[in-house]
Amino acid sequence: MARDAALRAAILQSVEDGFAEQVAYTQKLVSFASQRGEEFAVQDFIFNDLKARGMAMDRFAMDEAALTAHEGGAPFSATHSRAPIVVGIHHPRQETGRSLILQHHLDVVPVGPRDMWEHDPYGGEIVGDWMYGRGAGDMKAGAAANVYALAALKRIGLQPAGTVYLQSVVEEELTGNGALQTFLRGYTAQAALIPEPEDEKLVRSCVGVLWFSVEVRGIPVHVREMGAGANAIDAAWRLIGALREVEARWNAEAPQHPECAGVEKPINMNIGLIEGGDWGSSVPAWCRFQVRVSIYPGQKAKEKFQELVDHAMAFARTDGFLAQNPPVLMQNGFNAEGYILAPSEAEDVLAGAHEAAFAAPLESFCTAAYLDARVYALYNRIPTLCYGPKSKGIHGFDEAVSLSSVKRVTQTMALFIAEWCGTEPI
Ligand code: ZN
């Protein structure tokens, strides 16, 4: 016991000692503008870095045919990333402990209008406790924590006594195909830990997410003959109203889903993008919009998408224009089901590590966002711990991560790895 206490103290101190370097590493990751399709450079960086740290390396492409054939795979659109997936593998000298997957994603969402940012989106500027930048929170700080939780053990002459897979993926923000590819490649372990920015809490349950596009087409005419033409933008507007009825109905079913209790509005439908028409004085012939909607944990993605299609088509039949020009709904991204985390020994170990780092009990919650964790929970079927630092402005402007929070989370992770995998001298 005394030895355990001494080891725990040494690990906490080692994270502290390496933290300045960890911050610089996080800034380096933030400096890569790794939007969809542009993650090659950052994946190269992490490949070379993990290799230099002594890991055995694997790098592979996402397999379109295999992914789209899988029930949790998302369709490949023209903008789907072709960047590789990178896995660094730590092999212990003697496999006496349990194995572990540490995952992060290095793709980030677009920055939006630059003049809405006070800080450089790729600068990694630090003001007080916050580091700013696109992806600082979601989730380059987590990626750095994966690397530096292991580095903290190494600094005191230890390494995990179980195999550790450090999996660096892309396509988390639009399809989840990167994480699914690691499963299809055959990677698995006795637990997975993903340090997404979760406010220092553990994700107990997670909604599923669907992405689809809706297209409406009509006959273009000059505005003075508008009675004769059909306005595709007006029709799309009415159709959005009909889809909102489904959202309201699903939210009304919340009491049947106690795993989402405490979430004010578990089902969120976002119309994230709309385009249509060609000219101010022509009645628009076309309109297309992009929808993201969540579904409850345990619900089937294909069935829920069909429910949306059926509702849209039933509405279209009652609409003068849409009855003649039925809309086309097409899945073009997330086709992901949610999950509920069952209690496990891995969770107990994380809770103990969190208490040692934070001097407070570990809380858990239901998240209304997509998580790659669903791959490990649903398909690998292993305890999947999604847990990470405090952040603000994720997917918005002036995204930032709390550095004091990152440090404590990294301490939790290093303690967790030491206990879950056990340790051996280097
Ligand atoms: Zn994320």
PDB file of C-alpha atoms in Angstrom, residues 89-291:
ATOM      1  CA  ILE A  89       1.698   0.128 -30.529  1.00  0.00           C
ATOM      2  CA  HIS A  90       3.490  -0.316 -27.230  1.00  0.00           C
ATOM      3  CA  HIS A  91       4.498  -3.919 -26.555  1.00  0.00           C
ATOM      4  CA  PRO A  92       5.570  -4.701 -22.992  1.00  0.00           C
ATOM      5  CA  ARG A  93       8.523  -6.975 -22.495  1.00  0.00           C
ATOM      6  CA  GLN A  94       6.293  -9.288 -20.489  1.00  0.00           C
ATOM      7  CA  GLU A  95       2.573  -9.167 -21.070  1.00  0.00           C
ATOM      8  CA  THR A  96       1.424  -9.372 -17.449  1.00  0.00           C
ATOM      9  CA  GLY A  97      -1.175  -6.593 -17.503  1.00  0.00           C
ATOM     10  CA  ARG A  98      -4.348  -5.713 -19.368  1.00  0.00           C
ATOM     11  CA  SER A  99      -4.372  -4.171 -22.832  1.00  0.00           C
ATOM     12  CA  LEU A 100      -5.729  -0.728 -23.638  1.00  0.00           C
ATOM     13  CA  ILE A 101      -6.709   1.432 -26.604  1.00  0.00           C
ATOM     14  CA  LEU A 102      -6.056   5.166 -26.303  1.00  0.00           C
ATOM     15  CA  GLN A 103      -7.841   6.962 -29.120  1.00  0.00           C
ATOM     16  CA  HIS A 104      -8.081  10.524 -30.372  1.00  0.00           C
ATOM     17  CA  HIS A 105      -9.148  12.219 -33.596  1.00  0.00           C
ATOM     18  CA  LEU A 106      -7.087  14.929 -35.262  1.00  0.00           C
ATOM     19  CA  ASP A 107      -9.644  16.245 -37.747  1.00  0.00           C
ATOM     20  CA  VAL A 108     -11.202  19.567 -36.806  1.00  0.00           C
ATOM     21  CA  VAL A 109     -14.307  21.436 -37.964  1.00  0.00           C
ATOM     22  CA  PRO A 110     -14.005  24.561 -40.162  1.00  0.00           C
ATOM     23  CA  VAL A 111     -13.154  27.849 -38.432  1.00  0.00           C
ATOM     24  CA  GLY A 112     -15.948  29.917 -40.032  1.00  0.00           C
ATOM     25  CA  PRO A 113     -15.437  33.648 -40.649  1.00  0.00           C
ATOM     26  CA  ARG A 114     -11.975  34.599 -39.355  1.00  0.00           C
ATOM     27  CA  ASP A 115     -13.167  38.028 -38.207  1.00  0.00           C
ATOM     28  CA  MET A 116     -15.382  36.286 -35.652  1.00  0.00           C
ATOM     29  CA  TRP A 117     -12.213  35.057 -33.901  1.00  0.00           C
ATOM     30  CA  GLU A 118     -10.357  37.216 -31.450  1.00  0.00           C
ATOM     31  CA  HIS A 119      -7.490  34.677 -31.362  1.00  0.00           C
ATOM     32  CA  ASP A 120      -5.586  33.065 -34.225  1.00  0.00           C
ATOM     33  CA  PRO A 121      -7.411  29.744 -34.850  1.00  0.00           C
ATOM     34  CA  TYR A 122      -4.048  28.004 -35.390  1.00  0.00           C
ATOM     35  CA  GLY A 123      -1.941  30.051 -32.977  1.00  0.00           C
ATOM     36  CA  GLY A 124      -2.417  28.051 -29.781  1.00  0.00           C
ATOM     37  CA  GLU A 125      -2.271  31.358 -27.872  1.00  0.00           C
ATOM     38  CA  ILE A 126      -2.416  31.073 -24.103  1.00  0.00           C
ATOM     39  CA  VAL A 127      -4.277  33.652 -22.044  1.00  0.00           C
ATOM     40  CA  GLY A 128      -4.485  32.839 -18.366  1.00  0.00           C
ATOM     41  CA  ASP A 129      -5.579  29.217 -18.021  1.00  0.00           C
ATOM     42  CA  TRP A 130      -6.892  28.904 -21.592  1.00  0.00           C
ATOM     43  CA  MET A 131      -5.229  27.760 -24.776  1.00  0.00           C
ATOM     44  CA  TYR A 132      -7.080  29.001 -27.857  1.00  0.00           C
ATOM     45  CA  GLY A 133      -7.396  27.456 -31.277  1.00  0.00           C
ATOM     46  CA  ARG A 134      -9.556  25.320 -33.517  1.00  0.00           C
ATOM     47  CA  GLY A 135      -9.283  21.830 -32.150  1.00  0.00           C
ATOM     48  CA  ALA A 136      -7.513  22.954 -28.955  1.00  0.00           C
ATOM     49  CA  GLY A 137     -10.322  21.326 -26.987  1.00  0.00           C
ATOM     50  CA  ASP A 138     -11.784  19.008 -29.627  1.00  0.00           C
ATOM     51  CA  MET A 139      -9.487  17.209 -29.321  1.00  0.00           C
ATOM     52  CA  LYS A 140      -5.806  18.060 -29.772  1.00  0.00           C
ATOM     53  CA  ALA A 141      -5.355  18.561 -26.029  1.00  0.00           C
ATOM     54  CA  GLY A 142      -6.692  15.014 -25.640  1.00  0.00           C
ATOM     55  CA  ALA A 143      -4.312  13.724 -28.309  1.00  0.00           C
ATOM     56  CA  ALA A 144      -1.390  15.304 -26.470  1.00  0.00           C
ATOM     57  CA  ALA A 145      -2.699  13.836 -23.200  1.00  0.00           C
ATOM     58  CA  ASN A 146      -2.629  10.350 -24.745  1.00  0.00           C
ATOM     59  CA  VAL A 147       1.017  10.825 -25.653  1.00  0.00           C
ATOM     60  CA  TYR A 148       2.055  12.524 -22.406  1.00  0.00           C
ATOM     61  CA  ALA A 149       0.238  10.169 -20.034  1.00  0.00           C
ATOM     62  CA  LEU A 150       2.536   7.461 -21.422  1.00  0.00           C
ATOM     63  CA  ALA A 151       5.517   9.838 -21.375  1.00  0.00           C
ATOM     64  CA  ALA A 152       4.900  10.519 -17.672  1.00  0.00           C
ATOM     65  CA  LEU A 153       5.396   6.836 -16.886  1.00  0.00           C
ATOM     66  CA  LYS A 154       8.526   6.714 -19.018  1.00  0.00           C
ATOM     67  CA  ARG A 155       9.964   9.754 -17.208  1.00  0.00           C
ATOM     68  CA  ILE A 156      10.046   7.726 -13.988  1.00  0.00           C
ATOM     69  CA  GLY A 157      11.437   4.612 -15.676  1.00  0.00           C
ATOM     70  CA  LEU A 158       8.180   2.701 -16.171  1.00  0.00           C
ATOM     71  CA  GLN A 159       6.095   1.433 -19.060  1.00  0.00           C
ATOM     72  CA  PRO A 160       2.693  -0.309 -19.274  1.00  0.00           C
ATOM     73  CA  ALA A 161       2.831  -4.061 -18.651  1.00  0.00           C
ATOM     74  CA  GLY A 162       0.017  -4.584 -21.173  1.00  0.00           C
ATOM     75  CA  THR A 163      -0.176  -3.778 -24.873  1.00  0.00           C
ATOM     76  CA  VAL A 164      -1.276  -0.193 -25.551  1.00  0.00           C
ATOM     77  CA  TYR A 165      -2.616   0.904 -28.927  1.00  0.00           C
ATOM     78  CA  LEU A 166      -2.464   4.657 -29.468  1.00  0.00           C
ATOM     79  CA  GLN A 167      -4.961   5.200 -32.291  1.00  0.00           C
ATOM     80  CA  SER A 168      -4.943   8.524 -34.157  1.00  0.00           C
ATOM     81  CA  VAL A 169      -7.958   8.791 -36.461  1.00  0.00           C
ATOM     82  CA  VAL A 170      -9.715  11.275 -38.757  1.00  0.00           C
ATOM     83  CA  GLU A 171     -13.326  11.648 -39.994  1.00  0.00           C
ATOM     84  CA  GLU A 172     -14.660  11.913 -36.433  1.00  0.00           C
ATOM     85  CA  GLU A 173     -16.492  15.127 -37.187  1.00  0.00           C
ATOM     86  CA  LEU A 174     -18.536  13.864 -40.146  1.00  0.00           C
ATOM     87  CA  THR A 175     -18.766  10.090 -40.382  1.00  0.00           C
ATOM     88  CA  GLY A 176     -16.910   8.244 -37.622  1.00  0.00           C
ATOM     89  CA  ASN A 177     -15.396   6.076 -40.358  1.00  0.00           C
ATOM     90  CA  GLY A 178     -11.844   6.550 -39.061  1.00  0.00           C
ATOM     91  CA  ALA A 179     -12.557   4.875 -35.732  1.00  0.00           C
ATOM     92  CA  LEU A 180     -14.595   2.182 -37.457  1.00  0.00           C
ATOM     93  CA  GLN A 181     -11.630   1.458 -39.733  1.00  0.00           C
ATOM     94  CA  THR A 182      -9.445   0.625 -36.719  1.00  0.00           C
ATOM     95  CA  PHE A 183     -12.049  -1.972 -35.734  1.00  0.00           C
ATOM     96  CA  LEU A 184     -12.195  -3.361 -39.283  1.00  0.00           C
ATOM     97  CA  ARG A 185      -8.383  -3.524 -39.258  1.00  0.00           C
ATOM     98  CA  GLY A 186      -8.700  -5.846 -36.265  1.00  0.00           C
ATOM     99  CA  TYR A 187      -7.607  -3.609 -33.408  1.00  0.00           C
ATOM    100  CA  THR A 188      -9.136  -4.329 -30.054  1.00  0.00           C
ATOM    101  CA  ALA A 189      -8.160  -4.393 -26.377  1.00  0.00           C
ATOM    102  CA  GLN A 190      -9.634  -4.991 -22.930  1.00  0.00           C
ATOM    103  CA  ALA A 191     -10.717  -1.339 -22.605  1.00  0.00           C
ATOM    104  CA  ALA A 192     -10.622   1.939 -24.515  1.00  0.00           C
ATOM    105  CA  LEU A 193     -10.075   5.469 -23.247  1.00  0.00           C
ATOM    106  CA  ILE A 194     -10.868   8.519 -25.381  1.00  0.00           C
ATOM    107  CA  PRO A 195     -10.029  11.918 -23.867  1.00  0.00           C
ATOM    108  CA  GLU A 196     -12.666  14.035 -25.636  1.00  0.00           C
ATOM    109  CA  PRO A 197     -13.420  17.371 -23.933  1.00  0.00           C
ATOM    110  CA  GLU A 198     -16.083  16.162 -21.495  1.00  0.00           C
ATOM    111  CA  ASP A 199     -15.756  18.653 -18.630  1.00  0.00           C
ATOM    112  CA  GLU A 200     -13.806  16.197 -16.474  1.00  0.00           C
ATOM    113  CA  LYS A 201     -16.739  13.772 -16.512  1.00  0.00           C
ATOM    114  CA  LEU A 202     -17.292  10.266 -17.830  1.00  0.00           C
ATOM    115  CA  VAL A 203     -19.789   9.739 -20.649  1.00  0.00           C
ATOM    116  CA  ARG A 204     -22.445   7.324 -19.360  1.00  0.00           C
ATOM    117  CA  SER A 205     -24.526   7.319 -22.516  1.00  0.00           C
ATOM    118  CA  CYS A 206     -24.300   8.854 -25.939  1.00  0.00           C
ATOM    119  CA  VAL A 207     -26.904   9.540 -28.600  1.00  0.00           C
ATOM    120  CA  GLY A 208     -26.617   8.261 -32.161  1.00  0.00           C
ATOM    121  CA  VAL A 209     -26.282  10.726 -35.032  1.00  0.00           C
ATOM    122  CA  LEU A 210     -27.581  10.771 -38.608  1.00  0.00           C
ATOM    123  CA  TRP A 211     -26.536  13.086 -41.410  1.00  0.00           C
ATOM    124  CA  PHE A 212     -28.534  13.477 -44.582  1.00  0.00           C
ATOM    125  CA  SER A 213     -29.146  15.898 -47.414  1.00  0.00           C
ATOM    126  CA  VAL A 214     -32.532  16.889 -48.771  1.00  0.00           C
ATOM    127  CA  GLU A 215     -32.983  18.072 -52.327  1.00  0.00           C
ATOM    128  CA  VAL A 216     -36.032  19.763 -53.832  1.00  0.00           C
ATOM    129  CA  ARG A 217     -36.365  20.539 -57.537  1.00  0.00           C
ATOM    130  CA  GLY A 218     -38.978  22.501 -59.489  1.00  0.00           C
ATOM    131  CA  ILE A 219     -39.554  24.415 -62.731  1.00  0.00           C
ATOM    132  CA  PRO A 220     -37.843  27.795 -62.995  1.00  0.00           C
ATOM    133  CA  VAL A 221     -39.812  30.769 -64.333  1.00  0.00           C
ATOM    134  CA  HIS A 222     -39.561  34.554 -64.202  1.00  0.00           C
ATOM    135  CA  VAL A 223     -40.942  36.023 -60.951  1.00  0.00           C
ATOM    136  CA  ARG A 224     -43.780  37.821 -62.825  1.00  0.00           C
ATOM    137  CA  GLU A 225     -45.167  34.377 -63.727  1.00  0.00           C
ATOM    138  CA  MET A 226     -44.602  33.013 -60.284  1.00  0.00           C
ATOM    139  CA  GLY A 227     -48.091  31.553 -60.022  1.00  0.00           C
ATOM    140  CA  ALA A 228     -47.107  29.191 -62.820  1.00  0.00           C
ATOM    141  CA  GLY A 229     -43.719  28.237 -61.358  1.00  0.00           C
ATOM    142  CA  ALA A 230     -42.768  26.413 -58.274  1.00  0.00           C
ATOM    143  CA  ASN A 231     -40.373  27.955 -55.799  1.00  0.00           C
ATOM    144  CA  ALA A 232     -37.987  25.255 -54.601  1.00  0.00           C
ATOM    145  CA  ILE A 233     -36.712  27.378 -51.701  1.00  0.00           C
ATOM    146  CA  ASP A 234     -40.271  27.954 -50.426  1.00  0.00           C
ATOM    147  CA  ALA A 235     -40.927  24.218 -50.729  1.00  0.00           C
ATOM    148  CA  ALA A 236     -37.736  23.374 -48.840  1.00  0.00           C
ATOM    149  CA  TRP A 237     -38.830  25.772 -46.129  1.00  0.00           C
ATOM    150  CA  ARG A 238     -42.140  23.924 -45.723  1.00  0.00           C
ATOM    151  CA  LEU A 239     -40.330  20.595 -45.702  1.00  0.00           C
ATOM    152  CA  ILE A 240     -38.017  21.764 -42.897  1.00  0.00           C
ATOM    153  CA  GLY A 241     -41.171  22.527 -40.904  1.00  0.00           C
ATOM    154  CA  ALA A 242     -42.360  18.957 -41.475  1.00  0.00           C
ATOM    155  CA  LEU A 243     -39.008  17.514 -40.340  1.00  0.00           C
ATOM    156  CA  ARG A 244     -39.212  19.648 -37.199  1.00  0.00           C
ATOM    157  CA  GLU A 245     -42.424  17.756 -36.339  1.00  0.00           C
ATOM    158  CA  VAL A 246     -40.383  14.541 -36.183  1.00  0.00           C
ATOM    159  CA  GLU A 247     -37.828  16.236 -33.930  1.00  0.00           C
ATOM    160  CA  ALA A 248     -40.636  17.359 -31.578  1.00  0.00           C
ATOM    161  CA  ARG A 249     -42.163  13.874 -31.557  1.00  0.00           C
ATOM    162  CA  TRP A 250     -38.825  12.235 -30.732  1.00  0.00           C
ATOM    163  CA  ASN A 251     -38.151  14.716 -27.918  1.00  0.00           C
ATOM    164  CA  ALA A 252     -41.622  13.978 -26.520  1.00  0.00           C
ATOM    165  CA  GLU A 253     -40.486  10.325 -26.210  1.00  0.00           C
ATOM    166  CA  ALA A 254     -37.665  11.337 -23.807  1.00  0.00           C
ATOM    167  CA  PRO A 255     -39.385   9.848 -20.712  1.00  0.00           C
ATOM    168  CA  GLN A 256     -39.014   6.400 -22.337  1.00  0.00           C
ATOM    169  CA  HIS A 257     -35.247   6.928 -22.427  1.00  0.00           C
ATOM    170  CA  PRO A 258     -34.116   7.362 -18.809  1.00  0.00           C
ATOM    171  CA  GLU A 259     -30.454   7.100 -19.905  1.00  0.00           C
ATOM    172  CA  CYS A 260     -30.878  10.635 -21.279  1.00  0.00           C
ATOM    173  CA  ALA A 261     -32.580  12.013 -18.145  1.00  0.00           C
ATOM    174  CA  GLY A 262     -31.051  15.343 -17.244  1.00  0.00           C
ATOM    175  CA  VAL A 263     -30.514  16.338 -20.868  1.00  0.00           C
ATOM    176  CA  GLU A 264     -32.961  19.133 -21.546  1.00  0.00           C
ATOM    177  CA  LYS A 265     -33.407  18.367 -25.251  1.00  0.00           C
ATOM    178  CA  PRO A 266     -31.766  15.049 -26.183  1.00  0.00           C
ATOM    179  CA  ILE A 267     -32.860  15.131 -29.815  1.00  0.00           C
ATOM    180  CA  ASN A 268     -31.417  18.030 -31.758  1.00  0.00           C
ATOM    181  CA  MET A 269     -32.080  18.536 -35.430  1.00  0.00           C
ATOM    182  CA  ASN A 270     -29.713  21.008 -37.040  1.00  0.00           C
ATOM    183  CA  ILE A 271     -30.208  22.439 -40.506  1.00  0.00           C
ATOM    184  CA  GLY A 272     -26.510  23.167 -40.953  1.00  0.00           C
ATOM    185  CA  LEU A 273     -26.252  24.260 -44.551  1.00  0.00           C
ATOM    186  CA  ILE A 274     -28.666  25.441 -47.229  1.00  0.00           C
ATOM    187  CA  GLU A 275     -28.170  26.409 -50.856  1.00  0.00           C
ATOM    188  CA  GLY A 276     -30.494  26.985 -53.753  1.00  0.00           C
ATOM    189  CA  GLY A 277     -31.517  29.140 -56.670  1.00  0.00           C
ATOM    190  CA  ASP A 278     -29.379  30.828 -59.301  1.00  0.00           C
ATOM    191  CA  TRP A 279     -30.545  34.420 -59.629  1.00  0.00           C
ATOM    192  CA  GLY A 280     -32.521  37.004 -57.646  1.00  0.00           C
ATOM    193  CA  SER A 281     -35.222  37.457 -60.277  1.00  0.00           C
ATOM    194  CA  SER A 282     -35.708  33.821 -61.236  1.00  0.00           C
ATOM    195  CA  VAL A 283     -37.949  31.516 -59.279  1.00  0.00           C
ATOM    196  CA  PRO A 284     -35.484  29.025 -57.816  1.00  0.00           C
ATOM    197  CA  ALA A 285     -35.529  25.625 -59.488  1.00  0.00           C
ATOM    198  CA  TRP A 286     -33.595  23.854 -56.783  1.00  0.00           C
ATOM    199  CA  CYS A 287     -32.796  23.906 -53.112  1.00  0.00           C
ATOM    200  CA  ARG A 288     -30.623  21.592 -51.073  1.00  0.00           C
ATOM    201  CA  PHE A 289     -30.097  21.493 -47.321  1.00  0.00           C
ATOM    202  CA  GLN A 290     -28.056  19.468 -44.906  1.00  0.00           C
ATOM    203  CA  VAL A 291     -29.504  17.936 -41.745  1.00  0.00           C
TER     204      VAL A 291
END
